PDB file of C-alpha atoms in Angstrom:
ATOM      1  CA  MET H   5      25.054  62.739  51.629  1.00 53.00           C
ATOM      2  CA  THR H   6      28.090  62.260  53.844  1.00 56.00           C
ATOM      3  CA  GLY H   7      29.958  58.972  53.879  1.00 52.00           C
ATOM      4  CA  GLN H   8      28.644  58.038  57.332  1.00 51.00           C
ATOM      5  CA  ARG H   9      25.048  58.800  56.398  1.00 52.00           C
ATOM      6  CA  ALA H  10      25.379  56.867  53.145  1.00 50.00           C
ATOM      7  CA  ALA H  11      26.795  53.861  55.014  1.00 49.00           C
ATOM      8  CA  TYR H  12      23.991  54.043  57.608  1.00 47.00           C
ATOM      9  CA  ARG H  13      21.379  54.275  54.840  1.00 53.00           C
ATOM     10  CA  LEU H  14      22.860  51.284  53.018  1.00 51.00           C
ATOM     11  CA  ASN H  15      22.937  49.310  56.274  1.00 79.00           C
ATOM     12  CA  SER H  16      19.246  50.066  56.927  1.00 90.00           C
ATOM     13  CA  VAL H  17      18.346  49.031  53.373  1.00 95.00           C
ATOM     14  CA  VAL H  18      20.215  45.730  53.691  1.00 95.00           C
ATOM     15  CA  ALA H  19      18.832  45.199  57.216  1.00 95.00           C
ATOM     16  CA  ALA H  20      15.257  45.608  55.916  1.00 96.00           C
ATOM     17  CA  ALA H  21      15.930  43.126  53.095  1.00 97.00           C
ATOM     18  CA  ASP H  22      17.579  40.660  55.489  1.00 96.00           C
ATOM     19  CA  ARG H  23      14.635  40.938  57.905  1.00 95.00           C
ATOM     20  CA  LEU H  24      12.236  40.243  55.027  1.00 97.00           C
ATOM     21  CA  GLN H  25      14.348  37.247  53.993  1.00 97.00           C
ATOM     22  CA  ARG H  26      14.213  35.811  57.536  1.00 96.00           C
ATOM     23  CA  GLU H  27      10.442  36.326  57.771  1.00 96.00           C
ATOM     24  CA  LEU H  28       9.891  34.611  54.399  1.00 97.00           C
ATOM     25  CA  ALA H  29      12.060  31.694  55.541  1.00 97.00           C
ATOM     26  CA  LEU H  30       9.515  31.079  58.317  1.00 96.00           C
ATOM     27  CA  TYR H  31       7.079  30.211  55.498  1.00 96.00           C
ATOM     28  CA  GLY H  32       9.621  27.902  53.867  1.00 96.00           C
ATOM     29  CA  ILE H  33      10.419  30.391  51.098  1.00 96.00           C
ATOM     30  CA  THR H  34      14.090  30.619  50.145  1.00 96.00           C
ATOM     31  CA  THR H  35      15.191  33.980  48.732  1.00 97.00           C
ATOM     32  CA  ASP H  36      18.272  35.818  47.500  1.00 96.00           C
ATOM     33  CA  VAL H  37      19.164  39.354  48.632  1.00 97.00           C
ATOM     34  CA  ASN H  38      21.156  41.714  46.425  1.00 96.00           C
ATOM     35  CA  ASP H  39      21.914  45.359  47.049  1.00 94.00           C
ATOM     36  CA  GLY H  40      23.327  48.326  45.234  1.00 91.00           C
ATOM     37  CA  TYR H  41      22.667  51.955  44.397  1.00 90.00           C
ATOM     38  CA  GLY H  42      20.836  52.552  47.683  1.00 91.00           C
ATOM     39  CA  LEU H  43      18.284  49.768  47.147  1.00 96.00           C
ATOM     40  CA  ALA H  44      18.042  46.075  47.930  1.00 97.00           C
ATOM     41  CA  ALA H  45      16.166  43.421  45.977  1.00 97.00           C
ATOM     42  CA  VAL H  46      14.812  40.223  47.487  1.00 98.00           C
ATOM     43  CA  SER H  47      14.307  37.647  44.750  1.00 97.00           C
ATOM     44  CA  VAL H  48      11.395  35.443  45.826  1.00 97.00           C
ATOM     45  CA  TRP H  49      10.020  33.647  42.739  1.00 94.00           C
ATOM     46  CA  ARG H  50       9.687  34.207  39.011  1.00 90.00           C
ATOM     47  CA  ASP H  51       7.963  37.566  38.512  1.00 90.00           C
ATOM     48  CA  LEU H  52       8.244  38.316  42.247  1.00 96.00           C
ATOM     49  CA  VAL H  53      11.090  40.552  43.312  1.00 98.00           C
ATOM     50  CA  VAL H  54      10.599  42.704  46.396  1.00 98.00           C
ATOM     51  CA  TRP H  55      12.526  45.976  46.390  1.00 98.00           C
ATOM     52  CA  THR H  56      13.306  48.092  49.434  1.00 97.00           C
ATOM     53  CA  ASN H  57      14.784  51.509  50.050  1.00 96.00           C
ATOM     54  CA  GLY H  58      14.839  50.909  53.807  1.00 95.00           C
ATOM     55  CA  ASP H  59      11.473  52.631  54.330  1.00 95.00           C
ATOM     56  CA  LEU H  60       9.193  50.695  51.981  1.00 97.00           C
ATOM     57  CA  PHE H  61       8.912  47.281  50.370  1.00 98.00           C
ATOM     58  CA  TRP H  62       7.327  47.170  46.913  1.00 98.00           C
ATOM     59  CA  TRP H  63       6.643  44.392  44.423  1.00 98.00           C
ATOM     60  CA  ARG H  64       4.725  43.719  41.230  1.00 97.00           C
ATOM     61  CA  ALA H  65       1.235  42.603  42.241  1.00 95.00           C
ATOM     62  CA  GLY H  66      -0.348  42.137  38.835  1.00 92.00           C
ATOM     63  CA  TRP H  67      -0.976  43.599  35.416  1.00 92.00           C
ATOM     64  CA  ASN H  68      -3.372  46.348  34.309  1.00 94.00           C
ATOM     65  CA  ASP H  69      -4.698  45.252  30.905  1.00 95.00           C
ATOM     66  CA  ARG H  70      -6.346  48.603  30.230  1.00 96.00           C
ATOM     67  CA  ARG H  71      -3.180  50.623  30.818  1.00 95.00           C
ATOM     68  CA  HIS H  72      -0.794  47.897  29.620  1.00 95.00           C
ATOM     69  CA  ARG H  73       1.487  48.188  32.629  1.00 96.00           C
ATOM     70  CA  PRO H  74       2.262  46.475  35.919  1.00 95.00           C
ATOM     71  CA  VAL H  75       0.451  47.189  39.160  1.00 96.00           C
ATOM     72  CA  TYR H  76       2.642  47.475  42.243  1.00 97.00           C
ATOM     73  CA  ALA H  77       1.878  46.840  45.901  1.00 97.00           C
ATOM     74  CA  TRP H  78       3.861  48.429  48.707  1.00 97.00           C
ATOM     75  CA  HIS H  79       4.161  48.139  52.452  1.00 97.00           C
ATOM     76  CA  SER H  80       6.129  49.895  55.175  1.00 96.00           C
ATOM     77  CA  THR H  81       9.296  48.200  56.415  1.00 95.00           C
ATOM     78  CA  ALA H  82       8.117  49.076  59.944  1.00 94.00           C
ATOM     79  CA  ASP H  83       5.657  46.148  59.738  1.00 93.00           C
ATOM     80  CA  PRO H  84       7.583  43.341  58.002  1.00 91.00           C
ATOM     81  CA  ALA H  85       5.323  40.557  59.314  1.00 93.00           C
ATOM     82  CA  ARG H  86       2.261  42.000  57.565  1.00 95.00           C
ATOM     83  CA  ALA H  87       4.264  42.760  54.423  1.00 96.00           C
ATOM     84  CA  VAL H  88       5.387  39.124  54.392  1.00 97.00           C
ATOM     85  CA  ARG H  89       1.806  37.850  54.640  1.00 97.00           C
ATOM     86  CA  ARG H  90       0.941  39.914  51.550  1.00 97.00           C
ATOM     87  CA  ILE H  91       4.059  38.764  49.702  1.00 98.00           C
ATOM     88  CA  VAL H  92       3.359  35.127  50.619  1.00 97.00           C
ATOM     89  CA  ALA H  93      -0.154  35.470  49.186  1.00 96.00           C
ATOM     90  CA  ARG H  94       1.343  36.750  45.920  1.00 96.00           C
ATOM     91  CA  TYR H  95       3.969  33.985  45.982  1.00 96.00           C
ATOM     92  CA  ARG H  96       1.303  31.312  46.380  1.00 95.00           C
ATOM     93  CA  ASP H  97      -0.699  32.817  43.525  1.00 93.00           C
ATOM     94  CA  LEU H  98       2.340  32.823  41.226  1.00 92.00           C
ATOM     95  CA  HIS H  99       3.507  29.413  42.446  1.00 84.00           C
ATOM     96  CA  SER H 100       0.179  27.864  41.433  1.00 85.00           C
ATOM     97  CA  THR H 101       0.237  29.461  37.953  1.00 74.00           C
ATOM     98  CA  PRO H 102       2.390  27.778  35.296  1.00 72.00           C
ATOM     99  CA  ALA H 103       4.997  29.946  33.607  1.00 65.00           C
ATOM    100  CA  PRO H 104       4.498  30.682  29.908  1.00 65.00           C
ATOM    101  CA  GLY H 105       5.610  27.632  27.965  1.00 63.00           C
ATOM    102  CA  GLU H 106       5.083  25.241  30.889  1.00 60.00           C
ATOM    103  CA  VAL H 107       1.511  24.402  30.004  1.00 54.00           C
TER     104      VAL H 107
END
């Protein structure tokens, strides 16, 4: 990848994360955005980090007890408003569940 293409790709990754951050702020959710290695991470809540490569958002949506591994949800960055509604639903679910040791 040339330097210009790499810079453009990084800018689109950060732009997608920033757009997600602004959309989540409309719901009163404060987030942190961090980027590196061609990806960006939007830290939303404990156990809820949304990753993006500029094309997709993905996040841990639950746990598969049978397979003993996380289940991930994903959504296109082309429709951030719908992705945010799904992420907000997950946020509200996690926000209403006490963390281990808080009970």
